[in-house]
Amino acid sequence: LAWFNRPHIRRAWGPRGGDAAFVTGLLGLIVAVVLLTGLHVEPGRTLANPTERTAESVEQGAALFAANCASCHGETGAGDGPLADSLPAPPANFTVHVPFHPDGVLFAWITDGIRGTGMPAWSPQLSDQERWDLVNFLRANFDPAATQ
């Protein structure tokens, strides 16, 4: 406490302004952090699915899933495919994952991949239509609230 009684420290942190400046700065920092983290928008969040979820689209998606996705995500989408253990992060379990993300987010993940997880970008191999068919397959098979 002896160091606090020095006049130059007491002026800076005493009851006449130092505390108010500190509190104002701290509140400003908190507001900045809240605003900056609130501005993060998940890729694809506002992207609408242009492909109607028809039986044909879901069937196309099923064939694409079997050929391209099941090796990591498993035949039932539980994230337990034969390659799952070789990846840096476990593949998504669609039964618990798909219901919580809109179609546009699923499309963005299929399109661009997910960095650091082993999920590749499929845009070089699959057309936009094929990727939307995959989204329709995922929604139809792993989202109990989805209507056909």
CSV table of C-alpha atoms in Angstrom, one decimal:
chain,number,residue,atom,x,y,z
A,1,LEU,CA,0.0,0.0,0.0
A,2,ALA,CA,2.9,2.3,0.5
A,3,TRP,CA,3.5,2.6,-3.2
A,4,PHE,CA,-0.1,3.7,-3.7
A,5,ASN,CA,0.3,6.7,-1.4
A,6,ARG,CA,2.8,8.3,-3.8
A,7,PRO,CA,1.2,11.4,-5.2
A,8,HIS,CA,1.6,10.5,-8.9
A,9,ILE,CA,0.1,7.1,-8.4
A,10,ARG,CA,-2.8,8.3,-6.2
A,11,ARG,CA,-3.7,10.9,-8.9
A,12,ALA,CA,-3.7,8.3,-11.7
A,13,TRP,CA,-5.7,5.7,-9.8
A,14,GLY,CA,-7.4,7.7,-7.1
A,15,PRO,CA,-11.0,8.7,-6.8
A,16,ARG,CA,-10.6,11.7,-9.1
A,17,GLY,CA,-10.6,10.2,-12.5
A,18,GLY,CA,-8.2,7.3,-12.8
A,19,ASP,CA,-10.9,4.8,-11.8
A,20,ALA,CA,-13.4,6.3,-14.2
A,21,ALA,CA,-11.0,6.2,-17.1
A,22,PHE,CA,-10.2,2.6,-16.3
A,23,VAL,CA,-13.8,1.6,-16.0
A,24,THR,CA,-14.7,3.4,-19.3
A,25,GLY,CA,-11.8,1.7,-21.1
A,26,LEU,CA,-12.8,-1.7,-19.7
A,27,LEU,CA,-16.4,-1.2,-20.8
A,28,GLY,CA,-15.2,-0.1,-24.2
A,29,LEU,CA,-13.1,-3.2,-24.6
A,30,ILE,CA,-16.0,-5.4,-23.6
A,31,VAL,CA,-18.4,-3.8,-26.0
A,32,ALA,CA,-15.8,-4.1,-28.8
A,33,VAL,CA,-15.3,-7.8,-28.1
A,34,VAL,CA,-19.0,-8.4,-28.1
A,35,LEU,CA,-19.6,-6.5,-31.3
A,36,LEU,CA,-16.7,-8.2,-33.1
A,37,THR,CA,-17.7,-11.7,-32.1
A,38,GLY,CA,-21.3,-11.0,-32.9
A,39,LEU,CA,-20.3,-10.0,-36.5
A,40,HIS,CA,-19.1,-13.5,-37.4
A,41,VAL,CA,-21.5,-15.0,-39.8
A,42,GLU,CA,-21.3,-18.6,-40.6
A,43,PRO,CA,-20.6,-19.1,-44.3
A,44,GLY,CA,-23.7,-20.0,-46.2
A,45,ARG,CA,-26.0,-18.9,-43.3
A,46,THR,CA,-28.1,-16.8,-45.7
A,47,LEU,CA,-27.8,-19.0,-48.8
A,48,ALA,CA,-31.2,-20.5,-49.8
A,49,ASN,CA,-31.4,-23.9,-51.3
A,50,PRO,CA,-32.5,-23.5,-55.0
A,51,THR,CA,-33.2,-27.2,-55.5
A,52,GLU,CA,-36.5,-28.6,-54.4
A,53,ARG,CA,-36.2,-31.6,-52.2
A,54,THR,CA,-37.8,-34.1,-54.5
A,55,ALA,CA,-37.4,-37.9,-54.5
A,56,GLU,CA,-35.2,-37.6,-57.6
A,57,SER,CA,-32.9,-35.1,-55.9
A,58,VAL,CA,-32.6,-37.1,-52.7
A,59,GLU,CA,-31.8,-40.3,-54.8
A,60,GLN,CA,-29.1,-38.4,-56.7
A,61,GLY,CA,-27.7,-37.2,-53.3
A,62,ALA,CA,-27.8,-40.8,-52.0
A,63,ALA,CA,-25.7,-42.0,-54.9
A,64,LEU,CA,-23.2,-39.1,-54.4
A,65,PHE,CA,-23.1,-39.8,-50.7
A,66,ALA,CA,-22.3,-43.5,-51.2
A,67,ALA,CA,-19.6,-42.7,-53.7
A,68,ASN,CA,-17.9,-39.7,-52.0
A,69,CYS,CA,-18.9,-39.3,-48.4
A,70,ALA,CA,-19.6,-42.7,-46.8
A,71,SER,CA,-15.9,-43.6,-46.6
A,72,CYS,CA,-15.5,-41.0,-43.9
A,73,HIS,CA,-19.0,-40.4,-42.6
A,74,GLY,CA,-20.1,-44.0,-42.7
A,75,GLU,CA,-23.0,-45.6,-44.5
A,76,THR,CA,-25.4,-44.4,-41.8
A,77,GLY,CA,-23.9,-40.9,-41.5
A,78,ALA,CA,-22.7,-41.6,-37.9
A,79,GLY,CA,-19.1,-40.4,-38.6
A,80,ASP,CA,-17.8,-44.0,-38.4
A,81,GLY,CA,-16.6,-44.7,-42.0
A,82,PRO,CA,-13.5,-46.8,-42.7
A,83,LEU,CA,-11.3,-43.7,-43.1
A,84,ALA,CA,-12.7,-41.9,-40.0
A,85,ASP,CA,-9.8,-42.9,-37.7
A,86,SER,CA,-7.2,-41.6,-40.2
A,87,LEU,CA,-8.5,-38.0,-40.1
A,88,PRO,CA,-7.3,-35.1,-37.9
A,89,ALA,CA,-10.8,-34.7,-36.5
A,90,PRO,CA,-13.7,-37.1,-36.3
A,91,PRO,CA,-16.2,-36.7,-39.2
A,92,ALA,CA,-19.5,-35.2,-38.4
A,93,ASN,CA,-22.2,-37.5,-37.1
A,94,PHE,CA,-25.1,-36.3,-39.3
A,95,THR,CA,-27.8,-37.7,-37.0
A,96,VAL,CA,-26.9,-35.1,-34.4
A,97,HIS,CA,-25.4,-32.4,-36.7
A,98,VAL,CA,-27.6,-31.8,-39.7
A,99,PRO,CA,-30.7,-30.6,-37.8
A,100,PHE,CA,-28.9,-27.7,-36.3
A,101,HIS,CA,-27.6,-26.1,-39.5
A,102,PRO,CA,-29.5,-24.6,-42.4
A,103,ASP,CA,-29.1,-25.9,-46.0
A,104,GLY,CA,-26.8,-23.0,-47.0
A,105,VAL,CA,-24.3,-23.9,-44.3
A,106,LEU,CA,-24.2,-27.5,-45.3
A,107,PHE,CA,-23.7,-26.5,-48.9
A,108,ALA,CA,-20.9,-24.1,-47.9
A,109,TRP,CA,-19.1,-26.9,-46.0
A,110,ILE,CA,-19.5,-29.3,-48.9
A,111,THR,CA,-18.3,-26.7,-51.3
A,112,ASP,CA,-15.3,-25.2,-49.4
A,113,GLY,CA,-14.5,-28.0,-46.9
A,114,ILE,CA,-13.7,-27.4,-43.3
A,115,ARG,CA,-10.1,-26.4,-42.5
A,116,GLY,CA,-8.3,-28.6,-40.0
A,117,THR,CA,-10.8,-31.4,-40.1
A,118,GLY,CA,-10.0,-33.5,-43.1
A,119,MET,CA,-13.2,-32.4,-44.8
A,120,PRO,CA,-12.2,-31.5,-48.3
A,121,ALA,CA,-13.7,-29.0,-50.7
A,122,TRP,CA,-15.9,-30.8,-53.1
A,123,SER,CA,-16.5,-27.9,-55.5
A,124,PRO,CA,-13.7,-29.0,-57.9
A,125,GLN,CA,-15.3,-32.5,-58.3
A,126,LEU,CA,-19.1,-31.9,-57.9
A,127,SER,CA,-21.3,-29.4,-59.6
A,128,ASP,CA,-23.5,-27.0,-57.8
A,129,GLN,CA,-26.5,-29.2,-58.6
A,130,GLU,CA,-24.8,-32.3,-57.2
A,131,ARG,CA,-23.9,-30.5,-54.0
A,132,TRP,CA,-27.5,-29.3,-53.5
A,133,ASP,CA,-28.6,-32.9,-54.1
A,134,LEU,CA,-26.3,-34.0,-51.4
A,135,VAL,CA,-27.8,-31.3,-49.1
A,136,ASN,CA,-31.3,-32.6,-49.9
A,137,PHE,CA,-30.1,-36.2,-49.1
A,138,LEU,CA,-28.7,-35.1,-45.8
A,139,ARG,CA,-31.8,-33.1,-44.8
A,140,ALA,CA,-34.1,-36.0,-45.9
A,141,ASN,CA,-32.2,-38.7,-44.0
A,142,PHE,CA,-30.7,-37.0,-40.9
A,143,ASP,CA,-33.2,-34.2,-39.9
A,144,PRO,CA,-36.3,-35.7,-38.3
A,145,ALA,CA,-38.1,-32.4,-38.5
A,146,ALA,CA,-37.7,-32.1,-42.2
A,147,THR,CA,-40.7,-32.6,-44.3
A,148,GLN,CA,-40.5,-34.3,-47.7
